[in-house]
mmCIF file of C-alpha atoms in Angstrom:
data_model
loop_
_atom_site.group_PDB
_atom_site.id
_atom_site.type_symbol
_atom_site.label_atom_id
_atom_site.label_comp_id
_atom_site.label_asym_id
_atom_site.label_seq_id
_atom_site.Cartn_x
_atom_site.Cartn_y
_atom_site.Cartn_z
ATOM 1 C CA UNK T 1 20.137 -9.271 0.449
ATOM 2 C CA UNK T 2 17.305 -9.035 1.806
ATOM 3 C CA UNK T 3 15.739 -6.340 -0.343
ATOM 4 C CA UNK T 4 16.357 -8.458 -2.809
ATOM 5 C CA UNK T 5 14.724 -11.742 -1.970
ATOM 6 C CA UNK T 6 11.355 -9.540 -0.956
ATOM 7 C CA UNK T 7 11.356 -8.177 -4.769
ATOM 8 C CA UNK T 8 11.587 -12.062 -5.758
ATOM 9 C CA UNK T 9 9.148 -13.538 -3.458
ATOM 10 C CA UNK T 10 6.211 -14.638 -4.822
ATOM 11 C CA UNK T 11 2.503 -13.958 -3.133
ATOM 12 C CA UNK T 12 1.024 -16.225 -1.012
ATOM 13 C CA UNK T 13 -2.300 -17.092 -2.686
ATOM 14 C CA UNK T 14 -5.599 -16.088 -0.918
ATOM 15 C CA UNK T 15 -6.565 -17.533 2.286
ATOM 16 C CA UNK T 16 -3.200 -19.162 2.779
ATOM 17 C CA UNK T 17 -2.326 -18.239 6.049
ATOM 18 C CA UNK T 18 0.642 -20.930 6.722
ATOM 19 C CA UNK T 19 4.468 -19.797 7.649
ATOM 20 C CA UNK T 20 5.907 -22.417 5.188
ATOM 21 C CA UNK T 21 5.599 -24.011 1.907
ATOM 22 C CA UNK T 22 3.007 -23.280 -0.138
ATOM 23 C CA UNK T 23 1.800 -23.802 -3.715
ATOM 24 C CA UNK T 24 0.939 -20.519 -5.872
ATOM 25 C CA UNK T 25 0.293 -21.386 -9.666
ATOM 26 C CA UNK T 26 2.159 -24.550 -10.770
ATOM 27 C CA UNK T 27 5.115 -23.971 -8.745
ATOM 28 C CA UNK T 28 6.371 -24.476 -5.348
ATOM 29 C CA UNK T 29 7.650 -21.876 -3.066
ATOM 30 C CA UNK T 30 9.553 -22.126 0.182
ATOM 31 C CA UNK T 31 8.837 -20.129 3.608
ATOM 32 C CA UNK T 32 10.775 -17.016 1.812
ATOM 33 C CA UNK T 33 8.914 -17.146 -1.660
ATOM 34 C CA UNK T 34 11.759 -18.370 -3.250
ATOM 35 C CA UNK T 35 10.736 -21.024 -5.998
ATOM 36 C CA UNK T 36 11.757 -25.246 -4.395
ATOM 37 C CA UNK T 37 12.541 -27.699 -6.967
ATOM 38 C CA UNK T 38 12.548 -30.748 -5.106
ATOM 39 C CA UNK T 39 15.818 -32.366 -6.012
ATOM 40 C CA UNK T 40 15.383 -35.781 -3.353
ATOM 41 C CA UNK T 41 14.798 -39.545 -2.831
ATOM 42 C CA UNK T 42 12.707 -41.879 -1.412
ATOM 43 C CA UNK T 43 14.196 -43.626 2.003
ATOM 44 C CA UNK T 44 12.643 -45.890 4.225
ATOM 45 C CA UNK T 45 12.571 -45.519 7.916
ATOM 46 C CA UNK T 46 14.904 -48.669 8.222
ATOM 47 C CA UNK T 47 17.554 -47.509 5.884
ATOM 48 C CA UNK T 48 20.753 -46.489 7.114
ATOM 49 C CA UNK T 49 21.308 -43.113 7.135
ATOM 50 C CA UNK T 50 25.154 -43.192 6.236
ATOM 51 C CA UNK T 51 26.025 -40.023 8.280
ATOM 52 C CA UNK T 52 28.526 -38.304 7.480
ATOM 53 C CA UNK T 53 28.969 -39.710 4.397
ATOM 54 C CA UNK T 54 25.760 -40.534 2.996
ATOM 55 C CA UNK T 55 22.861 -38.558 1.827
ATOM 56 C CA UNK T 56 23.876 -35.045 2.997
ATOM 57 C CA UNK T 57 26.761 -35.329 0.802
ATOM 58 C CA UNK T 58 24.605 -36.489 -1.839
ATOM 59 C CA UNK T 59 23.308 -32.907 -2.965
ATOM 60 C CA UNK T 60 19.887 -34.162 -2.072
ATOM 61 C CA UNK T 61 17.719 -31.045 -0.757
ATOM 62 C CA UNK T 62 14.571 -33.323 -0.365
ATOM 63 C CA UNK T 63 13.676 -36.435 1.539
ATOM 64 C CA UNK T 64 10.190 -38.127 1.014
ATOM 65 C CA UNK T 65 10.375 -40.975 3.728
ATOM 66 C CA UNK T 66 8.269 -44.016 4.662
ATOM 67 C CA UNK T 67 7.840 -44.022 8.631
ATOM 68 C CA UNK T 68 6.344 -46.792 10.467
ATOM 69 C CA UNK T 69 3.641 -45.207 12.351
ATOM 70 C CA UNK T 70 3.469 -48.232 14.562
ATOM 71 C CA UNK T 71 6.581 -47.243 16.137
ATOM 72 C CA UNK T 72 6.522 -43.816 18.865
ATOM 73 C CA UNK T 73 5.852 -40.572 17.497
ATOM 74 C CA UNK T 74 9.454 -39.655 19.208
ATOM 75 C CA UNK T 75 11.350 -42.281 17.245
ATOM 76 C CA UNK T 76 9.787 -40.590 13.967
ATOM 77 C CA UNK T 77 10.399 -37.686 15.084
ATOM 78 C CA UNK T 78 13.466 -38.487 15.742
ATOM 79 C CA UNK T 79 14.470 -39.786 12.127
ATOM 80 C CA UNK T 80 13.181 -36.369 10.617
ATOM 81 C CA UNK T 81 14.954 -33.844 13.524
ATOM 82 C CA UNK T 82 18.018 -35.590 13.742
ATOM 83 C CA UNK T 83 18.774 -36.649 10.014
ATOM 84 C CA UNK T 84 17.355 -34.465 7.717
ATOM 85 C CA UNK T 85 16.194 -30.816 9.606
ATOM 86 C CA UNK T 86 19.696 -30.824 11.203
ATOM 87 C CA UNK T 87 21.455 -31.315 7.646
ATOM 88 C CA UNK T 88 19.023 -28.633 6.252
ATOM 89 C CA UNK T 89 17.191 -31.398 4.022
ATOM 90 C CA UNK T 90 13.531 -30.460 3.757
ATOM 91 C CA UNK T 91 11.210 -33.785 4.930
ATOM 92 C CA UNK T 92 8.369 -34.835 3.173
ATOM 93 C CA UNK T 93 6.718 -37.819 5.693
ATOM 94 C CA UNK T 94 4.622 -40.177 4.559
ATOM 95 C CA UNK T 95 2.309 -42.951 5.535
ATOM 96 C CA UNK T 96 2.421 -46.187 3.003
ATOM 97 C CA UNK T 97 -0.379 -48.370 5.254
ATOM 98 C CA UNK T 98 -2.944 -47.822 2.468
ATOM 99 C CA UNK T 99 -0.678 -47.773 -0.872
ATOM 100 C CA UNK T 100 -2.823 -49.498 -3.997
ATOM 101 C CA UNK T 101 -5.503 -49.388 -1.924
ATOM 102 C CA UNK T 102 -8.689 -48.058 -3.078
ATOM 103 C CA UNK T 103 -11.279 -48.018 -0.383
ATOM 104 C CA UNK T 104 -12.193 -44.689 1.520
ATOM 105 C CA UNK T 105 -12.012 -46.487 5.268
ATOM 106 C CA UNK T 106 -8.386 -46.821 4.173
ATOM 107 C CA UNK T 107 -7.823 -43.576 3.727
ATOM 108 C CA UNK T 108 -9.896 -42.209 6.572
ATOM 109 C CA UNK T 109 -7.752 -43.865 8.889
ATOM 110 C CA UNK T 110 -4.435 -42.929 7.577
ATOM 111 C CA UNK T 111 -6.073 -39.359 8.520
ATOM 112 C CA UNK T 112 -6.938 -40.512 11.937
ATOM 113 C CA UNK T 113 -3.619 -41.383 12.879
ATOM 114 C CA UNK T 114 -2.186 -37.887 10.722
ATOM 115 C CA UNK T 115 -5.185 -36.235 13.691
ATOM 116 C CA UNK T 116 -3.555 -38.228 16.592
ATOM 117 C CA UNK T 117 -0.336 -37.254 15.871
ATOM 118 C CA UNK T 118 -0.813 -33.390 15.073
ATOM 119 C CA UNK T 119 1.470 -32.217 17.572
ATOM 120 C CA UNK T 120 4.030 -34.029 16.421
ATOM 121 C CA UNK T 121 3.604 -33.332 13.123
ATOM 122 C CA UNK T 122 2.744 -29.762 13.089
ATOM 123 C CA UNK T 123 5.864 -28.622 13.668
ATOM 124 C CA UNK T 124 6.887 -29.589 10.322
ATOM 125 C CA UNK T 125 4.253 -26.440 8.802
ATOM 126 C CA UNK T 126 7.083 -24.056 8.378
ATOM 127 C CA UNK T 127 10.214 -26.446 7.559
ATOM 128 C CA UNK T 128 8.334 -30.066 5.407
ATOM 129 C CA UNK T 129 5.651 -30.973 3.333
ATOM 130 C CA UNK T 130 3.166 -34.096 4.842
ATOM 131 C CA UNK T 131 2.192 -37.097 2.053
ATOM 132 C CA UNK T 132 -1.031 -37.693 3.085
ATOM 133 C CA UNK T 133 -1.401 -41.241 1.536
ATOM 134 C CA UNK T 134 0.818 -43.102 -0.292
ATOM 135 C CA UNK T 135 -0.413 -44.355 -3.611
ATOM 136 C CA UNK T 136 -4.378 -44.692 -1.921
ATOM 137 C CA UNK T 137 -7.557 -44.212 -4.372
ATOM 138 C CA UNK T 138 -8.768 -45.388 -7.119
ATOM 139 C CA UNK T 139 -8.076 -44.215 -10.731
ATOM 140 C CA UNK T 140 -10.355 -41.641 -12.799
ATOM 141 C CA UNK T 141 -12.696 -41.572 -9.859
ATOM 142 C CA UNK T 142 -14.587 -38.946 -7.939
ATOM 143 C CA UNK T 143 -13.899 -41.423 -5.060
ATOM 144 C CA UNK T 144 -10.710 -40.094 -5.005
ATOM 145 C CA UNK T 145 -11.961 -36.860 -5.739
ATOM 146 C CA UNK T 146 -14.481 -36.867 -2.980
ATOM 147 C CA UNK T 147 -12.329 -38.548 -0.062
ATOM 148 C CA UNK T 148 -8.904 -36.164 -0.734
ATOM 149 C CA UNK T 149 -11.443 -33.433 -0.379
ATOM 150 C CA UNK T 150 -12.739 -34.764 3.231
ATOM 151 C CA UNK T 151 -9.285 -35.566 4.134
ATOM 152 C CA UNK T 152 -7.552 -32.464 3.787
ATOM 153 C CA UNK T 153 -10.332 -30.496 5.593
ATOM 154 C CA UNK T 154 -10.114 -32.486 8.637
ATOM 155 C CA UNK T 155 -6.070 -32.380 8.120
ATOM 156 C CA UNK T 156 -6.650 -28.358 8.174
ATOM 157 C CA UNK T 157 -8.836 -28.429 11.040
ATOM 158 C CA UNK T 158 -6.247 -30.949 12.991
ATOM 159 C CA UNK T 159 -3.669 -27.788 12.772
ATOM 160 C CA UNK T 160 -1.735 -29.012 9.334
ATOM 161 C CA UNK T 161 -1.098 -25.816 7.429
ATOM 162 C CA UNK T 162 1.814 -26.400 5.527
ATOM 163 C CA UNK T 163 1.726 -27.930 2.358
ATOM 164 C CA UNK T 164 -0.230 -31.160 1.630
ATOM 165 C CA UNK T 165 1.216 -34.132 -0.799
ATOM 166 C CA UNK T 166 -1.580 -35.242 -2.504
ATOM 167 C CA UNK T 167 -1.076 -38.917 -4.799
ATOM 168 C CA UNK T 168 -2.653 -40.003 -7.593
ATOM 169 C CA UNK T 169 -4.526 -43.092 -7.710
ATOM 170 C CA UNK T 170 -4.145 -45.882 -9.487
ATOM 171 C CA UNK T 171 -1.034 -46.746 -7.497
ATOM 172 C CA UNK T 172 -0.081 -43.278 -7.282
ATOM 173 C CA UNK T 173 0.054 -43.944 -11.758
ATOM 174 C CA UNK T 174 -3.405 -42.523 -13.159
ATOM 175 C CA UNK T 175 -2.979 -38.953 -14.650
ATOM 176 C CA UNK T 176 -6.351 -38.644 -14.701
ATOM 177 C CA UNK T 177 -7.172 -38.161 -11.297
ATOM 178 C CA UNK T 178 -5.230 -35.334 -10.850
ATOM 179 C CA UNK T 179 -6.174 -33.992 -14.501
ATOM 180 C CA UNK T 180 -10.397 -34.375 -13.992
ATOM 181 C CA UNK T 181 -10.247 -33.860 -10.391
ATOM 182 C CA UNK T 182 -7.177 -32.309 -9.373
ATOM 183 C CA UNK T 183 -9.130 -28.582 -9.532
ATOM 184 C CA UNK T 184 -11.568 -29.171 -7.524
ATOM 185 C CA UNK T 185 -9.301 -30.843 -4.457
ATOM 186 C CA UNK T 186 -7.256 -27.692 -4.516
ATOM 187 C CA UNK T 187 -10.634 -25.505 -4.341
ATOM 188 C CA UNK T 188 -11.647 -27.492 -1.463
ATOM 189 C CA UNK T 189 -8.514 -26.551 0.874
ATOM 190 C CA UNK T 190 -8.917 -22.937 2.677
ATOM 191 C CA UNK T 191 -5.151 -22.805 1.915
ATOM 192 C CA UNK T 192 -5.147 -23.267 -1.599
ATOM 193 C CA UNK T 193 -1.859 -25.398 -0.800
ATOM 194 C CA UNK T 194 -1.697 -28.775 -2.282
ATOM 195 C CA UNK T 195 1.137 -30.264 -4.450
ATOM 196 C CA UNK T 196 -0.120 -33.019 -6.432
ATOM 197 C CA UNK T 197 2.393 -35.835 -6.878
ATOM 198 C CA UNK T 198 1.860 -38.597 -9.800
ATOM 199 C CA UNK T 199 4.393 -41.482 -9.765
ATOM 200 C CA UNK T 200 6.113 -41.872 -13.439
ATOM 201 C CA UNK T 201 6.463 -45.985 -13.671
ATOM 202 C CA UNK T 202 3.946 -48.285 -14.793
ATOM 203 C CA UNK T 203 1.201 -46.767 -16.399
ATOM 204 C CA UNK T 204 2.093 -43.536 -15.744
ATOM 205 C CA UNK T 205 1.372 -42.322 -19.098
ATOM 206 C CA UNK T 206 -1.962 -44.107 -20.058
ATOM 207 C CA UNK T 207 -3.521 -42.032 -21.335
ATOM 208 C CA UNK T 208 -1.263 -40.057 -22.436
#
């Protein structure tokens, strides 16, 4: 078995030097090289978890959750240890405090509290993903551009080296960020390991 999974793995790319997920071409790859497909939902931190009968039964191998990070770092913790690492459900954390917004000083201190709470969070770079921001920046803008790339160096130098969830902006809806920009935020990262993440409601699609 094993032989087999190291003909299937797939390279990490250049300079990524992480233990977990990681990025390589326009597909995401788990610790082993073996391509993820997230298959998950969206939970918030107050939603009951329904254990046993809730969503580890529901096939779900993904969970993208919204924490309140005005509650203890052990309480989140908590949530992601207890609920979905210990029913093998891959967590992708996020922080909503800046979502729609479009200013950098929001963003900046989303990353300050990501920094404060690196050893916390750091032990998710071989088993989650981290979403930065949700839904922050502004649409077709180097300002998103140019503030993803200062965020996800100082996330790198804070420790994070696992894959990075990067929105769109526009309310997490404008294509265009990603499609312009989107090249030159991966570039920026020493790991080459972001997974860009553009929200299909609203105006999703404009322009096509």
């Amino acid at each position: 078995t094993h032989a087999i999974a190291s003909q299937l793995a797939t390279p990490r790319p250049a300079g990524n030097t992480g233990k977990g997920f990681y990025v390589a071409g326009s597909k995401l790859y788990d610790p082993n090289g073996q391509e993820f497909r997230i298959r998950g939902v969206n939970r918030n931190h107050w939603d009951s978890y329904g254990t046993p009968t809730g969503l580890p039964l529901s096939g779900a191998n993904t969970e993208r959750i919204v924490l309140s990070f005005a509650k203890p770092t052990t309480y989140n913790w908590n949530i992601v240890s207890s609920q979905m690492l210990a029913n093998k459900i891959v967590p992708i954390p996020g922080n909503w405090t800046a979502t729609c917004k479009a200013d950098p000083a929001s963003l900046a201190a989303i990353v300050d509290t990501w920094v404060a709470q690196a050893a916390t969070w750091t032990q998710l770079n071989t088993t989650g993903l981290i979403n930065i921001a949700n839904e922050w920046g502004p649409a077709n803008s180097t300002i998103w551009r140019d503030n993803y790339i200062t965020a996800i160096a100082r996330m790198r130098a804070a420790g994070y080296t696992g894959t990075l969830v990067v929105d769109s902006g526009g309310c997490g809806q404008d294509a265009q960020d990603i499609v312009k920009y989107g090249a030159a935020v991966l570039a920026s990262d020493p790991q080459k390991n972001i997974l860009f993440d553009v929200h299909v409601y609203g105006s999703f699609h404009y322009p096509a």
